[in-house]
GROMACS .gro file of C-alpha atoms in nm:
model
  476
    1MET     CA    1   2.693   3.234  -7.353
    2ASP     CA    2   2.637   3.137  -7.719
    3SER     CA    3   2.802   3.311  -8.013
    4ARG     CA    4   2.482   3.490  -8.119
    5THR     CA    5   2.460   3.665  -7.777
    6LYS     CA    6   2.824   3.769  -7.800
    7ARG     CA    7   2.774   3.916  -8.147
    8SER     CA    8   2.481   4.125  -8.018
    9LEU     CA    9   2.694   4.289  -7.749
   10ALA     CA   10   2.880   4.615  -7.790
   11PRO     CA   11   3.247   4.563  -7.886
   12GLU     CA   12   3.376   4.688  -7.550
   13LYS     CA   13   3.159   4.438  -7.364
   14SER     CA   14   3.268   4.152  -7.586
   15ASP     CA   15   3.628   4.250  -7.521
   16LEU     CA   16   3.572   4.239  -7.146
   17LEU     CA   17   3.409   3.896  -7.169
   18ARG     CA   18   3.711   3.761  -7.355
   19GLN     CA   19   3.935   3.882  -7.071
   20ILE     CA   20   3.754   3.668  -6.808
   21PRO     CA   21   3.974   3.368  -6.724
   22SER     CA   22   3.831   3.019  -6.692
   23VAL     CA   23   3.784   2.857  -6.353
   24ASP     CA   24   4.074   2.621  -6.423
   25GLU     CA   25   4.303   2.912  -6.510
   26LEU     CA   26   4.216   3.090  -6.187
   27LEU     CA   27   4.264   2.782  -5.971
   28ARG     CA   28   4.613   2.725  -6.113
   29GLN     CA   29   4.729   3.060  -5.972
   30PRO     CA   30   4.956   3.021  -5.666
   31ARG     CA   31   4.723   3.205  -5.432
   32MET     CA   32   4.421   2.994  -5.532
   33ALA     CA   33   4.626   2.674  -5.517
   34LYS     CA   34   4.727   2.763  -5.162
   35LEU     CA   35   4.364   2.833  -5.072
   36ALA     CA   36   4.265   2.497  -5.219
   37GLY     CA   37   4.499   2.334  -4.969
   38ARG     CA   38   4.295   2.477  -4.679
   39ILE     CA   39   3.940   2.412  -4.795
   40PRO     CA   40   3.763   2.147  -5.004
   41ARG     CA   41   3.834   2.201  -5.375
   42GLU     CA   42   3.460   2.166  -5.447
   43LEU     CA   43   3.386   2.477  -5.238
   44LEU     CA   44   3.659   2.679  -5.410
   45VAL     CA   45   3.533   2.577  -5.757
   46GLU     CA   46   3.177   2.666  -5.661
   47VAL     CA   47   3.275   3.011  -5.532
   48ALA     CA   48   3.495   3.079  -5.835
   49ARG     CA   49   3.207   2.993  -6.069
   50GLU     CA   50   2.972   3.221  -5.876
   51VAL     CA   51   3.217   3.511  -5.891
   52LEU     CA   52   3.284   3.469  -6.264
   53SER     CA   53   2.912   3.436  -6.332
   54SER     CA   54   2.851   3.758  -6.142
   55VAL     CA   55   3.118   3.938  -6.345
   56ARG     CA   56   2.963   3.816  -6.672
   57ALA     CA   57   2.618   3.926  -6.561
   58GLU     CA   58   2.748   4.270  -6.474
   59ILE     CA   59   2.915   4.308  -6.813
   60THR     CA   60   2.614   4.189  -7.014
   61GLY     CA   61   2.361   4.384  -6.808
   62GLU     CA   62   2.176   4.699  -6.906
   63LYS     CA   63   2.418   4.932  -6.733
   64GLY     CA   64   2.716   5.063  -6.921
   65VAL     CA   65   3.054   4.910  -6.839
   66SER     CA   66   3.385   5.093  -6.848
   67VAL     CA   67   3.645   4.938  -7.075
   68ILE     CA   68   3.900   4.837  -6.813
   69PRO     CA   69   4.104   4.519  -6.815
   70ILE     CA   70   3.989   4.234  -6.589
   71ILE     CA   71   4.287   4.148  -6.372
   72PRO     CA   72   4.301   3.788  -6.243
   73ALA     CA   73   4.454   3.908  -5.914
   74ASP     CA   74   4.143   4.119  -5.849
   75LEU     CA   75   3.921   3.820  -5.912
   76GLU     CA   76   4.134   3.616  -5.674
   77ASP     CA   77   4.078   3.881  -5.406
   78VAL     CA   78   3.702   3.862  -5.454
   79ILE     CA   79   3.705   3.481  -5.441
   80ALA     CA   80   3.923   3.476  -5.128
   81ARG     CA   81   3.699   3.728  -4.951
   82GLU     CA   82   3.387   3.532  -5.043
   83VAL     CA   83   3.540   3.208  -4.913
   84GLU     CA   84   3.627   3.380  -4.584
   85ARG     CA   85   3.274   3.517  -4.559
   86ILE     CA   86   3.123   3.171  -4.610
   87LEU     CA   87   3.354   3.014  -4.352
   88SER     CA   88   3.310   3.288  -4.092
   89ARG     CA   89   3.051   3.262  -3.813
   90THR     CA   90   2.742   3.475  -3.863
   91LEU     CA   91   2.629   3.425  -3.503
   92GLN     CA   92   2.854   3.652  -3.300
   93PRO     CA   93   2.864   3.828  -2.962
   94VAL     CA   94   2.730   4.182  -2.936
   95ILE     CA   95   2.726   4.437  -2.656
   96ASN     CA   96   2.370   4.511  -2.550
   97ALA     CA   97   2.368   4.873  -2.433
   98THR     CA   98   1.993   4.920  -2.484
   99GLY     CA   99   1.886   4.852  -2.127
  100VAL     CA  100   1.642   4.587  -2.253
  101ILE     CA  101   1.732   4.288  -2.037
  102LEU     CA  102   1.550   4.010  -2.224
  103HIS     CA  103   1.611   4.142  -2.575
  104THR     CA  104   1.448   3.888  -2.807
  105ASN     CA  105   1.660   3.990  -3.107
  106LEU     CA  106   1.980   3.962  -2.902
  107GLY     CA  107   1.918   3.612  -2.765
  108ARG     CA  108   1.700   3.696  -2.464
  109ALA     CA  109   1.840   3.578  -2.130
  110PRO     CA  110   2.220   3.554  -2.115
  111LEU     CA  111   2.335   3.243  -1.932
  112SER     CA  112   2.567   3.217  -1.635
  113PRO     CA  113   2.942   3.192  -1.706
  114GLY     CA  114   2.935   2.902  -1.460
  115LEU     CA  115   2.759   2.700  -1.728
  116LEU     CA  116   3.071   2.683  -1.945
  117GLU     CA  117   3.227   2.392  -1.758
  118GLU     CA  118   2.889   2.216  -1.738
  119PHE     CA  119   2.847   2.259  -2.114
  120ARG     CA  120   3.199   2.133  -2.179
  121GLN     CA  121   3.148   1.820  -1.976
  122THR     CA  122   2.801   1.749  -2.116
  123ALA     CA  123   2.892   1.828  -2.476
  124ILE     CA  124   3.220   1.642  -2.520
  125HIS     CA  125   3.153   1.340  -2.296
  126TYR     CA  126   2.876   1.086  -2.266
  127SER     CA  127   2.614   1.150  -1.998
  128ASN     CA  128   2.326   0.977  -1.825
  129LEU     CA  129   2.077   1.181  -2.028
  130GLU     CA  130   1.833   0.890  -2.058
  131TYR     CA  131   2.000   0.628  -1.843
  132ASP     CA  132   1.902   0.534  -1.488
  133LEU     CA  133   2.234   0.470  -1.312
  134GLU     CA  134   2.064   0.311  -1.011
  135ALA     CA  135   1.856   0.064  -1.213
  136GLY     CA  136   2.107   0.011  -1.492
  137ALA     CA  137   1.832   0.062  -1.748
  138ARG     CA  138   1.688   0.322  -1.979
  139GLY     CA  139   1.561   0.631  -1.801
  140LYS     CA  140   1.387   0.958  -1.890
  141ARG     CA  141   1.551   1.291  -1.958
  142ASP     CA  142   1.275   1.467  -1.759
  143VAL     CA  143   1.423   1.358  -1.427
  144HIS     CA  144   1.710   1.607  -1.446
  145THR     CA  145   1.476   1.908  -1.419
  146ALA     CA  146   1.141   1.771  -1.295
  147GLU     CA  147   1.219   1.771  -0.923
  148LEU     CA  148   1.377   2.118  -0.929
  149LEU     CA  149   1.079   2.258  -1.119
  150ALA     CA  150   0.836   2.089  -0.881
  151ARG     CA  151   1.012   2.229  -0.573
  152LEU     CA  152   1.036   2.581  -0.716
  153THR     CA  153   0.680   2.599  -0.848
  154GLY     CA  154   0.486   2.373  -0.615
  155ALA     CA  155   0.373   2.162  -0.912
  156GLU     CA  156   0.325   1.787  -0.887
  157ASP     CA  157   0.518   1.727  -1.209
  158ALA     CA  158   0.684   1.914  -1.496
  159ILE     CA  159   0.826   1.851  -1.843
  160VAL     CA  160   1.029   2.063  -2.081
  161VAL     CA  161   0.997   2.126  -2.457
  162ASN     CA  162   1.180   2.361  -2.690
  163ASN     CA  163   0.981   2.684  -2.635
  164CYS     CA  164   0.657   2.815  -2.488
  165ALA     CA  165   0.472   2.808  -2.821
  166ALA     CA  166   0.561   2.438  -2.843
  167ALA     CA  167   0.435   2.389  -2.487
  168ILE     CA  168   0.094   2.536  -2.575
  169LEU     CA  169   0.080   2.337  -2.901
  170LEU     CA  170   0.158   2.012  -2.719
  171VAL     CA  171  -0.091   2.072  -2.436
  172LEU     CA  172  -0.371   2.153  -2.680
  173ALA     CA  173  -0.289   1.855  -2.903
  174ALA     CA  174  -0.276   1.616  -2.608
  175LEU     CA  175  -0.578   1.738  -2.413
  176ALA     CA  176  -0.812   1.903  -2.664
  177ARG     CA  177  -0.769   1.760  -3.013
  178ASP     CA  178  -1.106   1.757  -3.197
  179GLY     CA  179  -1.265   1.931  -2.898
  180GLU     CA  180  -1.329   2.292  -2.806
  181VAL     CA  181  -1.104   2.521  -2.605
  182ILE     CA  182  -1.273   2.823  -2.448
  183VAL     CA  183  -1.067   3.145  -2.467
  184SER     CA  184  -1.153   3.508  -2.405
  185ARG     CA  185  -1.134   3.730  -2.715
  186GLY     CA  186  -0.916   3.966  -2.514
  187GLU     CA  187  -0.651   3.694  -2.484
  188LEU     CA  188  -0.617   3.587  -2.850
  189ILE     CA  189  -0.268   3.728  -2.867
  190GLU     CA  190   0.016   3.716  -3.116
  191ILE     CA  191   0.309   3.543  -2.946
  192GLY     CA  192   0.578   3.692  -3.169
  193ASP     CA  193   0.712   3.682  -3.525
  194GLY     CA  194   0.356   3.646  -3.654
  195PHE     CA  195   0.259   3.337  -3.451
  196ARG     CA  196  -0.090   3.378  -3.306
  197ILE     CA  197  -0.277   3.178  -3.044
  198PRO     CA  198  -0.564   3.091  -3.284
  199GLU     CA  199  -0.314   2.961  -3.542
  200VAL     CA  200  -0.128   2.752  -3.284
  201MET     CA  201  -0.461   2.615  -3.169
  202SER     CA  202  -0.559   2.527  -3.525
  203GLN     CA  203  -0.237   2.330  -3.575
  204SER     CA  204  -0.306   2.134  -3.257
  205GLY     CA  205  -0.639   2.009  -3.390
  206ALA     CA  206  -0.834   2.188  -3.116
  207VAL     CA  207  -1.130   2.409  -3.199
  208LEU     CA  208  -1.127   2.769  -3.076
  209ARG     CA  209  -1.438   2.881  -2.887
  210GLU     CA  210  -1.417   3.258  -2.847
  211ILE     CA  211  -1.611   3.426  -2.569
  212GLY     CA  212  -1.662   3.779  -2.439
  213THR     CA  213  -1.528   4.090  -2.608
  214THR     CA  214  -1.182   4.234  -2.653
  215ASN     CA  215  -1.201   4.436  -2.333
  216ARG     CA  216  -1.461   4.259  -2.118
  217THR     CA  217  -1.516   3.890  -2.045
  218ARG     CA  218  -1.710   3.758  -1.746
  219ILE     CA  219  -1.717   3.418  -1.576
  220ALA     CA  220  -2.074   3.379  -1.704
  221ASP     CA  221  -1.935   3.386  -2.060
  222TYR     CA  222  -1.720   3.082  -1.980
  223GLU     CA  223  -2.010   2.902  -1.811
  224SER     CA  224  -2.253   2.954  -2.099
  225ALA     CA  225  -1.994   2.837  -2.356
  226ILE     CA  226  -1.932   2.499  -2.189
  227SER     CA  227  -2.076   2.204  -2.382
  228GLU     CA  228  -2.011   1.834  -2.431
  229LYS     CA  229  -1.743   1.938  -2.682
  230THR     CA  230  -1.543   2.145  -2.432
  231ARG     CA  231  -1.205   1.998  -2.345
  232LEU     CA  232  -1.014   2.289  -2.188
  233LEU     CA  233  -1.048   2.636  -2.041
  234LEU     CA  234  -0.749   2.846  -2.153
  235ARG     CA  235  -0.628   3.160  -1.979
  236VAL     CA  236  -0.354   3.362  -2.148
  237HIS     CA  237  -0.169   3.598  -1.916
  238PRO     CA  238  -0.097   3.938  -2.077
  239SER     CA  239   0.279   3.926  -2.031
  240ASN     CA  240   0.340   4.079  -2.375
  241PHE     CA  241   0.038   4.308  -2.416
  242GLN     CA  242  -0.189   4.536  -2.215
  243ILE     CA  243  -0.551   4.644  -2.248
  244SER     CA  244  -0.645   4.947  -2.040
  245GLY     CA  245  -0.962   5.145  -1.977
  246PHE     CA  246  -1.306   4.983  -1.951
  247THR     CA  247  -1.192   4.626  -1.890
  248ASP     CA  248  -1.302   4.323  -1.694
  249LYS     CA  249  -1.205   3.955  -1.673
  250PRO     CA  250  -1.258   3.671  -1.428
  251SER     CA  251  -1.009   3.619  -1.148
  252VAL     CA  252  -0.796   3.307  -1.131
  253ALA     CA  253  -1.003   3.191  -0.832
  254GLU     CA  254  -1.327   3.218  -1.034
  255LEU     CA  255  -1.180   3.019  -1.323
  256VAL     CA  256  -1.039   2.751  -1.093
  257ALA     CA  257  -1.377   2.715  -0.923
  258LEU     CA  258  -1.548   2.677  -1.263
  259SER     CA  259  -1.285   2.422  -1.370
  260GLN     CA  260  -1.350   2.218  -1.057
  261ARG     CA  261  -1.731   2.238  -1.090
  262SER     CA  262  -1.728   2.142  -1.458
  263LYS     CA  263  -1.437   1.896  -1.427
  264ILE     CA  264  -1.274   2.065  -1.727
  265PRO     CA  265  -0.898   2.132  -1.693
  266LEU     CA  266  -0.785   2.494  -1.671
  267VAL     CA  267  -0.461   2.576  -1.855
  268GLU     CA  268  -0.276   2.904  -1.811
  269ASP     CA  269  -0.017   3.032  -2.055
  270LEU     CA  270   0.186   3.238  -1.810
  271GLY     CA  271   0.452   3.324  -2.067
  272SER     CA  272   0.720   3.509  -1.874
  273GLY     CA  273   0.799   3.230  -1.628
  274CYS     CA  274   0.855   3.440  -1.317
  275LEU     CA  275   0.968   3.214  -1.032
  276MET     CA  276   1.004   3.480  -0.762
  277ASP     CA  277   0.843   3.804  -0.651
  278LEU     CA  278   1.020   4.087  -0.836
  279SER     CA  279   0.788   4.370  -0.729
  280ALA     CA  280   1.063   4.526  -0.515
  281TYR     CA  281   1.254   4.587  -0.838
  282GLY     CA  282   0.966   4.739  -1.035
  283ILE     CA  283   0.837   4.423  -1.203
  284HIS     CA  284   0.489   4.307  -1.106
  285GLU     CA  285   0.439   3.966  -1.260
  286PRO     CA  286   0.250   3.672  -1.108
  287THR     CA  287   0.472   3.380  -1.020
  288VAL     CA  288   0.428   3.026  -1.146
  289ARG     CA  289   0.383   2.908  -0.787
  290GLN     CA  290   0.088   3.144  -0.738
  291SER     CA  291  -0.088   2.990  -1.038
  292VAL     CA  292  -0.010   2.634  -0.933
  293GLU     CA  293  -0.119   2.689  -0.572
  294ALA     CA  294  -0.439   2.857  -0.695
  295GLY     CA  295  -0.536   2.522  -0.846
  296ILE     CA  296  -0.470   2.573  -1.216
  297SER     CA  297  -0.436   2.232  -1.385
  298LEU     CA  298  -0.138   2.314  -1.609
  299VAL     CA  299   0.082   2.620  -1.642
  300THR     CA  300   0.302   2.682  -1.945
  301PHE     CA  301   0.591   2.932  -1.940
  302SER     CA  302   0.924   3.018  -2.101
  303GLY     CA  303   1.267   2.925  -1.975
  304ASP     CA  304   1.445   3.224  -2.130
  305LYS     CA  305   1.230   3.512  -2.008
  306LEU     CA  306   1.208   3.617  -1.642
  307LEU     CA  307   1.323   3.271  -1.537
  308GLY     CA  308   1.658   3.369  -1.690
  309GLY     CA  309   1.755   3.033  -1.839
  310PRO     CA  310   1.786   2.878  -2.186
  311GLN     CA  311   1.518   2.880  -2.453
  312ALA     CA  312   1.261   2.626  -2.339
  313GLY     CA  313   0.891   2.580  -2.283
  314ILE     CA  314   0.793   2.437  -1.946
  315ILE     CA  315   0.468   2.255  -1.867
  316ALA     CA  316   0.403   2.224  -1.492
  317GLY     CA  317   0.104   2.130  -1.285
  318LYS     CA  318  -0.105   1.831  -1.186
  319GLN     CA  319   0.069   1.501  -1.253
  320GLU     CA  320  -0.223   1.333  -1.433
  321PHE     CA  321  -0.231   1.607  -1.697
  322VAL     CA  322   0.149   1.641  -1.727
  323GLN     CA  323   0.178   1.269  -1.793
  324ARG     CA  324  -0.105   1.274  -2.050
  325VAL     CA  325   0.083   1.549  -2.233
  326ARG     CA  326   0.413   1.362  -2.205
  327ARG     CA  327   0.266   1.050  -2.367
  328HIS     CA  328   0.159   1.242  -2.679
  329PRO     CA  329   0.373   1.164  -2.989
  330LEU     CA  330   0.451   1.534  -3.039
  331PHE     CA  331   0.648   1.538  -2.714
  332ARG     CA  332   0.937   1.355  -2.877
  333ALA     CA  333   0.937   1.597  -3.169
  334LEU     CA  334   0.942   1.900  -2.937
  335ARG     CA  335   1.171   1.778  -2.659
  336VAL     CA  336   1.495   1.958  -2.574
  337ASP     CA  337   1.853   1.840  -2.612
  338LYS     CA  338   2.114   1.767  -2.347
  339LEU     CA  339   2.269   2.116  -2.352
  340THR     CA  340   1.934   2.284  -2.286
  341ILE     CA  341   1.873   2.043  -1.998
  342ALA     CA  342   2.221   2.117  -1.859
  343ALA     CA  343   2.160   2.493  -1.879
  344LEU     CA  344   1.816   2.469  -1.724
  345GLU     CA  345   1.935   2.241  -1.443
  346VAL     CA  346   2.216   2.483  -1.351
  347THR     CA  347   1.981   2.784  -1.366
  348LEU     CA  348   1.717   2.616  -1.151
  349GLY     CA  349   1.988   2.502  -0.912
  350ALA     CA  350   2.090   2.864  -0.858
  351TYR     CA  351   1.730   2.945  -0.760
  352GLN     CA  352   1.721   2.646  -0.526
  353ARG     CA  353   2.040   2.765  -0.352
  354GLY     CA  354   1.921   3.124  -0.338
  355ALA     CA  355   2.220   3.229  -0.552
  356LEU     CA  356   2.014   3.471  -0.764
  357ASP     CA  357   2.310   3.678  -0.883
  358GLU     CA  358   2.431   3.366  -1.066
  359VAL     CA  359   2.135   3.420  -1.302
  360PRO     CA  360   2.245   3.719  -1.516
  361ALA     CA  361   1.894   3.840  -1.598
  362LEU     CA  362   1.803   3.849  -1.229
  363ALA     CA  363   2.131   4.021  -1.141
  364MET     CA  364   2.054   4.293  -1.398
  365ILE     CA  365   1.697   4.338  -1.272
  366ARG     CA  366   1.819   4.365  -0.912
  367MET     CA  367   2.093   4.617  -0.993
  368SER     CA  368   2.026   4.952  -0.820
  369THR     CA  369   2.032   5.291  -0.991
  370GLU     CA  370   2.314   5.393  -0.755
  371GLU     CA  371   2.528   5.104  -0.874
  372ILE     CA  372   2.458   5.183  -1.239
  373GLU     CA  373   2.533   5.552  -1.184
  374LYS     CA  374   2.867   5.463  -1.021
  375ARG     CA  375   2.955   5.234  -1.312
  376SER     CA  376   2.854   5.505  -1.561
  377ARG     CA  377   3.076   5.766  -1.393
  378ASN     CA  378   3.372   5.528  -1.387
  379PHE     CA  379   3.308   5.438  -1.750
  380ILE     CA  380   3.309   5.803  -1.858
  381ARG     CA  381   3.625   5.867  -1.656
  382GLU     CA  382   3.804   5.585  -1.840
  383LEU     CA  383   3.656   5.690  -2.174
  384THR     CA  384   3.736   6.063  -2.164
  385PRO     CA  385   4.112   6.035  -2.243
  386LEU     CA  386   4.019   5.848  -2.564
  387LEU     CA  387   3.789   6.123  -2.694
  388ASN     CA  388   3.802   6.476  -2.828
  389MET     CA  389   3.564   6.630  -2.576
  390ASN     CA  390   3.528   6.945  -2.788
  391GLU     CA  391   3.331   6.743  -3.042
  392LEU     CA  392   3.065   6.590  -2.819
  393ASP     CA  393   2.835   6.628  -2.522
  394LEU     CA  394   2.840   6.349  -2.267
  395GLU     CA  395   2.612   6.331  -1.963
  396ILE     CA  396   2.454   6.090  -1.716
  397ALA     CA  397   2.078   6.119  -1.687
  398SER     CA  398   1.783   5.934  -1.537
  399GLY     CA  399   1.622   5.677  -1.763
  400GLU     CA  400   1.432   5.351  -1.779
  401SER     CA  401   1.539   4.993  -1.845
  402LEU     CA  402   1.292   4.732  -1.969
  403ALA     CA  403   1.252   4.365  -1.888
  404GLY     CA  404   1.168   4.297  -2.254
  405GLY     CA  405   1.125   3.956  -2.414
  406GLY     CA  406   0.745   3.969  -2.404
  407SER     CA  407   0.740   4.038  -2.030
  408THR     CA  408   0.580   4.325  -1.833
  409PRO     CA  409   0.483   4.545  -2.132
  410ALA     CA  410   0.384   4.850  -1.928
  411GLU     CA  411   0.652   4.841  -1.658
  412SER     CA  412   1.004   4.976  -1.648
  413ILE     CA  413   1.299   4.976  -1.411
  414ALA     CA  414   1.456   5.304  -1.302
  415THR     CA  415   1.812   5.336  -1.429
  416LYS     CA  416   2.087   5.579  -1.518
  417ILE     CA  417   2.180   5.630  -1.883
  418ILE     CA  418   2.475   5.784  -2.065
  419ARG     CA  419   2.354   6.035  -2.325
  420ILE     CA  420   2.596   6.106  -2.612
  421LYS     CA  421   2.562   6.379  -2.872
  422SER     CA  422   2.834   6.419  -3.135
  423ARG     CA  423   2.902   6.732  -3.339
  424ARG     CA  424   3.067   6.521  -3.609
  425HIS     CA  425   2.806   6.247  -3.650
  426SER     CA  426   2.428   6.247  -3.620
  427ALA     CA  427   2.279   6.009  -3.364
  428ALA     CA  428   2.161   5.779  -3.644
  429GLN     CA  429   2.510   5.773  -3.797
  430LEU     CA  430   2.674   5.705  -3.461
  431GLU     CA  431   2.428   5.427  -3.381
  432GLN     CA  432   2.504   5.269  -3.719
  433ARG     CA  433   2.880   5.295  -3.671
  434LEU     CA  434   2.851   5.126  -3.333
  435ARG     CA  435   2.618   4.855  -3.464
  436ARG     CA  436   2.834   4.762  -3.760
  437GLY     CA  437   3.123   4.685  -3.530
  438HIS     CA  438   3.406   4.815  -3.746
  439ALA     CA  439   3.617   4.856  -3.433
  440GLY     CA  440   3.546   4.511  -3.291
  441THR     CA  441   3.239   4.383  -3.110
  442PRO     CA  442   2.914   4.534  -3.246
  443VAL     CA  443   2.735   4.761  -2.998
  444ILE     CA  444   2.356   4.785  -2.996
  445ALA     CA  445   2.240   5.119  -2.855
  446ARG     CA  446   1.925   5.335  -2.859
  447VAL     CA  447   1.861   5.670  -3.023
  448VAL     CA  448   1.641   5.923  -2.839
  449ASP     CA  449   1.600   6.290  -2.940
  450ASP     CA  450   1.906   6.285  -3.167
  451SER     CA  451   2.125   6.142  -2.890
  452VAL     CA  452   2.273   5.796  -2.855
  453ILE     CA  453   2.173   5.634  -2.527
  454LEU     CA  454   2.381   5.371  -2.346
  455ASP     CA  455   2.240   5.183  -2.044
  456LEU     CA  456   2.509   4.991  -1.858
  457ARG     CA  457   2.248   4.775  -1.684
  458THR     CA  458   2.273   4.532  -1.976
  459VAL     CA  459   2.646   4.571  -2.036
  460PHE     CA  460   2.861   4.315  -1.855
  461ALA     CA  461   3.147   4.464  -1.653
  462GLU     CA  462   3.402   4.271  -1.861
  463GLN     CA  463   3.258   4.431  -2.179
  464GLU     CA  464   3.313   4.790  -2.069
  465ALA     CA  465   3.665   4.816  -2.213
  466ALA     CA  466   3.543   4.689  -2.552
  467LEU     CA  467   3.248   4.930  -2.536
  468ALA     CA  468   3.481   5.223  -2.467
  469GLU     CA  469   3.707   5.124  -2.758
  470ALA     CA  470   3.411   5.083  -2.994
  471LEU     CA  471   3.266   5.418  -2.890
  472ALA     CA  472   3.598   5.599  -2.929
  473MET     CA  473   3.640   5.456  -3.280
  474ALA     CA  474   3.281   5.533  -3.380
  475LEU     CA  475   3.314   5.897  -3.270
  476ARG     CA  476   3.619   5.961  -3.490
   0.00000   0.00000   0.00000
């Protein structure tokens, strides 16, 4: 700050500015010198400058400033706290008590604890990621998941990229660039976070050919739209939206027959990646195998939705089309790393062995209301001694869990919930106190009718003690 600016300030502000120590003065203090021994000096200098700059800006701002001395020890506290904030992890565990199993904002499908050793071995040691041990030559990373995916889906071949949007982008770029892709207007969906099918298609270089109306599209609409420019027929399964009322669309069998007659590949974005029939548990989603066996050329789906694995986009189907997609230059840009392959291989292996409870998302979906009610009663029994029961109402009631994650938008799973109403805190206040995690692990809950709702379907048994502690602290 130049001398003219200082002269224009009120005397009390100028006095405060003179009290601000220099960066060098601060860093010579014992506490800062000790901190400099733990972290790079460059980081400490940078933080100190930012803190002092912030103090100067506050003093010279429009708001009035009290004439209080600036104590170096206070500045040291601010600097130390800011350094700790920068060095702390922002990605942290939370307790999901919402009952939404595949909660997109909370990381979607949790992975099996059995993966920890697999991750450790794969992460800290070398592996045969792209090395053929039998031939002693370079191999392909696809081999670690391709056979499992083929066996579980009935596909001839399969490859993996980093998410389902990437899978669609790659398929369109490889099979339809500069050509037309026929899509029903009722399937031009937004995938999530603002990404829309037409925009993904535009980035691939394919040209969108819309047919039908939002609520009704017939097979004749597809037939009349086919031209020498047509490269693909695209079907988007409504796993994250629903249109009801006066609706109509061609069956898979009709589209497959048209694909075979016209010799134009049919691609289905199945989204949720359901590998098994879950109708007994309240979820009615078509399986990947049903689409493959129906004759669809390529199916794209997510690894971290109903499949219950890591974030990934899977492309499965007829080998000639899978290999055309694999040879596209974008495949290398969108491929997955060794840890994703390890996680997917273990998850698919659990399916292959029939060990479905090793896949946490499936275990949660398959959990009965009786089991959840028993857990809820035991939880309340353990929680009650920690609470002042005169200040709250606590009850178990019937409720609904959701698959979430862009899957089964209109379907729910019967569950039992714990309804909490505090006389000290409103539901919004209690939800905030739980979420901010002042007592430990943050807890994400729901608010319904001025009550906080906890659904233990999505709370791991080993988290219940931490949940009880967090709840007891939040209710004080």
